[in-house]
mmCIF file of C-alpha atoms in Angstrom:
data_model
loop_
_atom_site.group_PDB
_atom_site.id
_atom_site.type_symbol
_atom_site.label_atom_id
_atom_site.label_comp_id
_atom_site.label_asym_id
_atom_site.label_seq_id
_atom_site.Cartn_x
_atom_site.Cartn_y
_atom_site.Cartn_z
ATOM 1 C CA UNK D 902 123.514 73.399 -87.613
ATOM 2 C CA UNK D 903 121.817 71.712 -84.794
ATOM 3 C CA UNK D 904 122.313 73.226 -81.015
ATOM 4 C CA UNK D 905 122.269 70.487 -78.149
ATOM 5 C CA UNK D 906 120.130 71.958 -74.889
ATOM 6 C CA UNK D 907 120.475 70.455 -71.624
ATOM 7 C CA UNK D 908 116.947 71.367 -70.404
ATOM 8 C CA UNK D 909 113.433 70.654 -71.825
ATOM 9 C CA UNK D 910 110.908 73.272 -71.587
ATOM 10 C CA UNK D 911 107.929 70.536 -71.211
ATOM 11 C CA UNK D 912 107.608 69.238 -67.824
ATOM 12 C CA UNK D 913 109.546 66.787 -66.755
ATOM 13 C CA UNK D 914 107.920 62.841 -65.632
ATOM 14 C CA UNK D 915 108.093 61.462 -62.695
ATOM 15 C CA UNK D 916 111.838 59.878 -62.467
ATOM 16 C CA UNK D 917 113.134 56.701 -60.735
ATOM 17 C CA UNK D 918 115.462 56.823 -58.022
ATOM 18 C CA UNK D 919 118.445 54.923 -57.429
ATOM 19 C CA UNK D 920 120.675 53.846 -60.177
ATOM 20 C CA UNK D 921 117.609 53.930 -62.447
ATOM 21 C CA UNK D 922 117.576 57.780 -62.288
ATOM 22 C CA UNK D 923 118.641 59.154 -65.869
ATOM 23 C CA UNK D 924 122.031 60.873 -65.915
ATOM 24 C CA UNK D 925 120.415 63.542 -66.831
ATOM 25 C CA UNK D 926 117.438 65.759 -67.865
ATOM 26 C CA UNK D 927 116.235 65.716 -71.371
ATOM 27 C CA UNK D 928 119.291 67.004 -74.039
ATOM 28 C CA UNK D 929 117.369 68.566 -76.912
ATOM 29 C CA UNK D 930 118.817 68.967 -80.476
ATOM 30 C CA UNK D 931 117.312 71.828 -82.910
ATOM 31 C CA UNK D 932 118.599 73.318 -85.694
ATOM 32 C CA UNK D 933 120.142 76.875 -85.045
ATOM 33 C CA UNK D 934 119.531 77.600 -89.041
ATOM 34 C CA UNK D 935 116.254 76.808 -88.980
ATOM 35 C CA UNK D 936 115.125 78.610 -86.314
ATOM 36 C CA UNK D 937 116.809 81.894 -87.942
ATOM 37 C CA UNK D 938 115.288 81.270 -90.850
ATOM 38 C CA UNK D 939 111.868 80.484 -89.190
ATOM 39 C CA UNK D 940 112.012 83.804 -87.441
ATOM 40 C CA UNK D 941 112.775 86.147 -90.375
ATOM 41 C CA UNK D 942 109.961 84.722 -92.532
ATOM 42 C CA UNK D 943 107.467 85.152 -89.804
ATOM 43 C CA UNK D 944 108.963 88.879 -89.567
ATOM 44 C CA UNK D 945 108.319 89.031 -93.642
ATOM 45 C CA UNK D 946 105.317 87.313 -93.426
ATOM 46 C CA UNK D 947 103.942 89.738 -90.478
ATOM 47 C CA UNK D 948 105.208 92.970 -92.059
ATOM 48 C CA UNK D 949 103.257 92.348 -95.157
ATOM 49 C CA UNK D 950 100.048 90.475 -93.593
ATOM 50 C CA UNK D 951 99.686 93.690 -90.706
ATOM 51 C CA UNK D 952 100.601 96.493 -93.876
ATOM 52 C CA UNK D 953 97.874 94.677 -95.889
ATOM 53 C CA UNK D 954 95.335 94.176 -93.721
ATOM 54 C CA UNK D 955 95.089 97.972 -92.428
ATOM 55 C CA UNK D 956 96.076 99.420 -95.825
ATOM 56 C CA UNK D 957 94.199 96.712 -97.990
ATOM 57 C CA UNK D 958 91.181 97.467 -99.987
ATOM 58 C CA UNK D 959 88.034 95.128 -100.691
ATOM 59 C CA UNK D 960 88.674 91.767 -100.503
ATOM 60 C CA UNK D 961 92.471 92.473 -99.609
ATOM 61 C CA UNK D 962 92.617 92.447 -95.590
ATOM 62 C CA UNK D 963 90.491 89.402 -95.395
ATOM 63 C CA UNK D 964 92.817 87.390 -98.148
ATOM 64 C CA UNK D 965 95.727 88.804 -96.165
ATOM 65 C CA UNK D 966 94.523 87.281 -92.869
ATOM 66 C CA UNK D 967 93.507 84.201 -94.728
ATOM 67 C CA UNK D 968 97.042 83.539 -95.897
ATOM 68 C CA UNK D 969 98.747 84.221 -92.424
ATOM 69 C CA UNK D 970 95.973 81.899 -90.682
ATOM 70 C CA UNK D 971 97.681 79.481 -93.598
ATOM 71 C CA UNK D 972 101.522 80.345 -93.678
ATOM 72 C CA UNK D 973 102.517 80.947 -90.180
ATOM 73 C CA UNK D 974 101.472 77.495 -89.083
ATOM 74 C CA UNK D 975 103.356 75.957 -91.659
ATOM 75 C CA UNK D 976 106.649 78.443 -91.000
ATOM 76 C CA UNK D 977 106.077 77.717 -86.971
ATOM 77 C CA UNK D 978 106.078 74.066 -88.240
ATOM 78 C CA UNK D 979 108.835 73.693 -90.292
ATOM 79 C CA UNK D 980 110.988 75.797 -88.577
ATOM 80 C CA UNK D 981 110.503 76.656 -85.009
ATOM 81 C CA UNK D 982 108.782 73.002 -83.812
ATOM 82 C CA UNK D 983 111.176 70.865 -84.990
ATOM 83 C CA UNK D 984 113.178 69.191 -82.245
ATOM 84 C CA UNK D 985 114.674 65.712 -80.478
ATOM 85 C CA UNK D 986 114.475 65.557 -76.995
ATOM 86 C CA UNK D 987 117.176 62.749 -75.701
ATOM 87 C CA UNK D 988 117.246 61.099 -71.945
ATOM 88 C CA UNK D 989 118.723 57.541 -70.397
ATOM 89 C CA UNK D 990 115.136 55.792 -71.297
ATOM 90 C CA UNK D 991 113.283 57.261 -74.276
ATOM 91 C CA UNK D 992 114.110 58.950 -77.504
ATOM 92 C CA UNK D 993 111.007 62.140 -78.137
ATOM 93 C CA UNK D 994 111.218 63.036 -82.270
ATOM 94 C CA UNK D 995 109.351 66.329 -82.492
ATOM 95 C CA UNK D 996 108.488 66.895 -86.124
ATOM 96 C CA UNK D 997 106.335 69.289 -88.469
ATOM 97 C CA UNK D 998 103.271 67.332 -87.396
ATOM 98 C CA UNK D 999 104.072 64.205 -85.305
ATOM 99 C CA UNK D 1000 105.531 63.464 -81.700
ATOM 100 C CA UNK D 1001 107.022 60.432 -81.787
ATOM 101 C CA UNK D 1002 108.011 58.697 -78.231
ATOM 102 C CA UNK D 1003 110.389 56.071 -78.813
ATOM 103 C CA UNK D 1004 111.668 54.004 -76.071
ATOM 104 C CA UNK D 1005 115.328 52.763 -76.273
ATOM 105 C CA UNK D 1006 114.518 49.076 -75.880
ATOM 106 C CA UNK D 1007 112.246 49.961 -79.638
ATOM 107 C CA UNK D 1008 114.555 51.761 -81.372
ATOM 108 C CA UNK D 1009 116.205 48.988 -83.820
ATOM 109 C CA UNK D 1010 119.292 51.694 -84.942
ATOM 110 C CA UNK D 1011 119.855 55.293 -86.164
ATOM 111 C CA UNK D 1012 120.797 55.921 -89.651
ATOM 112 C CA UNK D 1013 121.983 58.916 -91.607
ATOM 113 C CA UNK D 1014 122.113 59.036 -95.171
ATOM 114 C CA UNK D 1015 120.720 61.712 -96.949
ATOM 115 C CA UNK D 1016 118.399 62.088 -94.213
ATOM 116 C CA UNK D 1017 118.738 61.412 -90.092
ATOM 117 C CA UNK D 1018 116.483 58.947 -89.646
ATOM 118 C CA UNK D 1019 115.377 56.297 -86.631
ATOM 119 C CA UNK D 1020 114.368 52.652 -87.017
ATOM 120 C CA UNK D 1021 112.242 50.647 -85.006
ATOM 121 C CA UNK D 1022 112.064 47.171 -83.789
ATOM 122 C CA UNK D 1023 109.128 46.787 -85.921
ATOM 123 C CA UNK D 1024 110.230 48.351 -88.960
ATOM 124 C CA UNK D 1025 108.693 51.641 -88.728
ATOM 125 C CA UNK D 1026 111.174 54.987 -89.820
ATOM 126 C CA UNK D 1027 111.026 58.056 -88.634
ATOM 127 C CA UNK D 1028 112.834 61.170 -90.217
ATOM 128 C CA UNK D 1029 114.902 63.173 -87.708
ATOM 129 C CA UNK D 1030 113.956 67.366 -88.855
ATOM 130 C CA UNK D 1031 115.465 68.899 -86.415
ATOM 131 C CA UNK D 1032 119.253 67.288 -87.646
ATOM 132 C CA UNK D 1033 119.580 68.222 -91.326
ATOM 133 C CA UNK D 1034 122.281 66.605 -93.111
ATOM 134 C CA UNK D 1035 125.102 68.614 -94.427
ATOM 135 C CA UNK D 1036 126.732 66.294 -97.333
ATOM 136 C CA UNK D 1037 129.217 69.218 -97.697
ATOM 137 C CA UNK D 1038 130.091 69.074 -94.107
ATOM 138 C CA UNK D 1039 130.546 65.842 -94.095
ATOM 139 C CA UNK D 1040 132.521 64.993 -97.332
ATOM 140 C CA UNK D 1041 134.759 67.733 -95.882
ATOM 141 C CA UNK D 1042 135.570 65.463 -92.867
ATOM 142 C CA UNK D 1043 136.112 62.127 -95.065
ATOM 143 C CA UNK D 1044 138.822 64.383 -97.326
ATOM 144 C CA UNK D 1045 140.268 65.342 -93.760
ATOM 145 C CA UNK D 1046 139.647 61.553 -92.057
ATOM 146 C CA UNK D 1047 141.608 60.459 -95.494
ATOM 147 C CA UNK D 1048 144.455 62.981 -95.844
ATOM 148 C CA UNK D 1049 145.049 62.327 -91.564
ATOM 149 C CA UNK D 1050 145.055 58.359 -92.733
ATOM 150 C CA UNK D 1051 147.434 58.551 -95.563
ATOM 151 C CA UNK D 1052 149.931 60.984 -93.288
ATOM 152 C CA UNK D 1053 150.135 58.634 -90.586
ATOM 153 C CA UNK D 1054 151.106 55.242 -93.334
ATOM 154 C CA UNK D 1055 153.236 57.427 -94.568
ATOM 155 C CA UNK D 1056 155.078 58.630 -91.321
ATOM 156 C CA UNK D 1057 155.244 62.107 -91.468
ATOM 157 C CA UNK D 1058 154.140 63.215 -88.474
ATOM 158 C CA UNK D 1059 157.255 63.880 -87.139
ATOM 159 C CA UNK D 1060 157.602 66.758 -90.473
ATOM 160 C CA UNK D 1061 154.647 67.911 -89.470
ATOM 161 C CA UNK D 1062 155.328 68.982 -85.960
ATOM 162 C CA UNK D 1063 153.191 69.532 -82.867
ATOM 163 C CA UNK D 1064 150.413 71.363 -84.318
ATOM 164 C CA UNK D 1065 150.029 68.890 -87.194
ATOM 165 C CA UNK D 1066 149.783 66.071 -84.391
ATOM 166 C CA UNK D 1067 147.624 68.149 -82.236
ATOM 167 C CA UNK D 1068 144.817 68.277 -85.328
ATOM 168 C CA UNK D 1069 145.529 64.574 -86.266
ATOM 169 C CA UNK D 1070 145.023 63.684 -82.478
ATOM 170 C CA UNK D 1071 141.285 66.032 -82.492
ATOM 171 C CA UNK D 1072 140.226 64.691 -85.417
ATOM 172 C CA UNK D 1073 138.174 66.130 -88.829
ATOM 173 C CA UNK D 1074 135.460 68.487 -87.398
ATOM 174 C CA UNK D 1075 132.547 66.407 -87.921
ATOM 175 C CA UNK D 1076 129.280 68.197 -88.862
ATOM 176 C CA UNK D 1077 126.489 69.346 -85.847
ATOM 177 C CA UNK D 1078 123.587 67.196 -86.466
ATOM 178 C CA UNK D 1079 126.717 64.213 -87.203
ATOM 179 C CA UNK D 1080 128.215 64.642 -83.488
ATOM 180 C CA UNK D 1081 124.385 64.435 -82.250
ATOM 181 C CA UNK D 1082 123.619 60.919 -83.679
ATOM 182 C CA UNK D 1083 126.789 59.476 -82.700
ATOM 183 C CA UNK D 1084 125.762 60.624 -79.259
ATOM 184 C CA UNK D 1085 122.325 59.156 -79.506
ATOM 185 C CA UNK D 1086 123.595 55.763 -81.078
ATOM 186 C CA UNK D 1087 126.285 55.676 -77.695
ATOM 187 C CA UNK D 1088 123.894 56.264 -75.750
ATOM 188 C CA UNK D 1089 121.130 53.200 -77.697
ATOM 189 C CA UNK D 1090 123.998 50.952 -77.251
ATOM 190 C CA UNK D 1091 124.337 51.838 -73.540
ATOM 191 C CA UNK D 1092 120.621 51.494 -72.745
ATOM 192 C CA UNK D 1093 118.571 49.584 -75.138
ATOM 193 C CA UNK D 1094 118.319 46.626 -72.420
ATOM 194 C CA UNK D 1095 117.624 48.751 -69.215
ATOM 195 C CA UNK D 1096 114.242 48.085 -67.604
ATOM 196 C CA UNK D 1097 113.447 51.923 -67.221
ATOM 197 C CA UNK D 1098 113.862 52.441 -71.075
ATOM 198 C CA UNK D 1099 111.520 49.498 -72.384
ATOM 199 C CA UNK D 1100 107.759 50.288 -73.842
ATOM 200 C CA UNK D 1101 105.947 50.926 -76.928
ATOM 201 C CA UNK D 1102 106.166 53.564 -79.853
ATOM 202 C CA UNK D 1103 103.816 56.286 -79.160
ATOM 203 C CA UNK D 1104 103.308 58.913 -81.981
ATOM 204 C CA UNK D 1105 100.682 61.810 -81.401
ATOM 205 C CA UNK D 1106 99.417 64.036 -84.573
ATOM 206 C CA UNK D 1107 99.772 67.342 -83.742
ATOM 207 C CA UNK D 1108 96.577 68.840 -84.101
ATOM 208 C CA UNK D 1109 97.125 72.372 -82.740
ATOM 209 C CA UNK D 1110 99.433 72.736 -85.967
ATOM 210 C CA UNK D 1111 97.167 71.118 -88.389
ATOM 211 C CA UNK D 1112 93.848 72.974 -87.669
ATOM 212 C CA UNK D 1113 94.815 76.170 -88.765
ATOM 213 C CA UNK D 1114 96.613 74.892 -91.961
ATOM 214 C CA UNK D 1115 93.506 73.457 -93.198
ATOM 215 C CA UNK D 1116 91.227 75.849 -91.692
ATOM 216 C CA UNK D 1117 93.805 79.141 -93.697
ATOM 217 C CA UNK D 1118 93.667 76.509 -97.162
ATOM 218 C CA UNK D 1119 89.392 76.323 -96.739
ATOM 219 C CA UNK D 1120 89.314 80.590 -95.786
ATOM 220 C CA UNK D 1121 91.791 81.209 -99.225
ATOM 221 C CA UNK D 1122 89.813 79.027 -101.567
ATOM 222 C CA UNK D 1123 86.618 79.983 -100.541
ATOM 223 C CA UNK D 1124 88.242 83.699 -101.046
ATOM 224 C CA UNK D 1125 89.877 83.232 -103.997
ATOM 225 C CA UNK D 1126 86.667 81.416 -105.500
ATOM 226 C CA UNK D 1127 84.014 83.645 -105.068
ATOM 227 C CA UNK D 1128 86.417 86.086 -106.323
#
């Protein structure tokens, strides 16, 4: 599940005025799951890290706060960071370990498969974490599309009365993270030529996620080795 937000938390550039201004601030898309899910396990994970270190024995405590310098990076990561920050010029991709800035005039098209992913102009693909794809979700809306199809060739509507009408008139209920790309591809279509929204691909390594990764992995082997 995937939870638009109509303000970002980063500061904000410097915007044009005029008709160039975006519409409006940055619209971010997580997903609600993960960030439930990201939360208990760092709850787990700091229940048994704190217990361990002040109750461990020997080599316990320090293996303990070797393995939280390790895991909650990776939790915060894959859980919590994850996020796509959408305005009137650019297209910001958050992921475990990458920001990617993406310009509308770059982005070639979005595509969902078994993934959410965006292409570039120059080929380049970028997976979309923050939208998870729910094939349940959204097999469940082609056996709804299909059944609303076949009742209108067939005419029934008028059998099925106004609350039958009223659902074929709204629609199957398309998945979260479904709704959010065909908002983003609306709004490529809409802005892809504007001047404002031209550029190139940035993508930054996030570092400040990385470093303690590597730096828990080197503090558990070198723990684990000298046994």
């Amino acid at each position: 599940m995937t939870s638009p937000e109509q303000q970002s938390p980063d500061p904000e550039p410097t915007k044009p005025t005029g008709s160039a201004a975006p519409r409006y601030q940055d619209r971010i898309y997580r997903s609600s799951a993960g960030l439930v899910g990201g939360v208990l396990l760092l709850a787990v994970i700091g229940w048994l890290g704190v217990d361990a270190v002040f109750a461990g024995e020997g080599r316990t405590p320090w293996l303990a706060l070797a393995a939280m310098l390790f895991l909650v990076p990776l939790v915060v990561a894959y859980t919590l960071r994850p996020a796509v920050y959408v305005n009137d010029d650019r297209l910001r991709v958050r992921n475990p370990f990458r920001v990617i800035v993406l310009p509308w005039g770059q982005v070639a098209s979005l595509r969902s498969g078994f993934t959410n992913e965006v292409l570039t102009a120059s080929g380049a693909k970028y997976q979309l974490w923050s939208l998870p794809v729910s094939l349940r979700a959204r097999n469940k809306a082609n056996r709804q599309e299909a059944r609303a199809a076949a009742q209108v060739v067939r005419g029934d509507g008028g059998r099925r009365g106004a609350g039958g009408a009223r659902g074929a008139a709204e629609g199957p209920r398309r998945h979260e993270s479904d709704r959010a790309m065909d908002e983003m591809r609306g709004l490529h279509e809409r802005r892809q030529d504007a001047g404002t929204a031209q550029g190139e691909v940035t993508v930054r390594w996030a570092y400040e996620i990385a470093a303690p990764v590597v730096a828990g992995a080197v503090l558990l082997a070198v723990l684990l080795a000298v046994g």
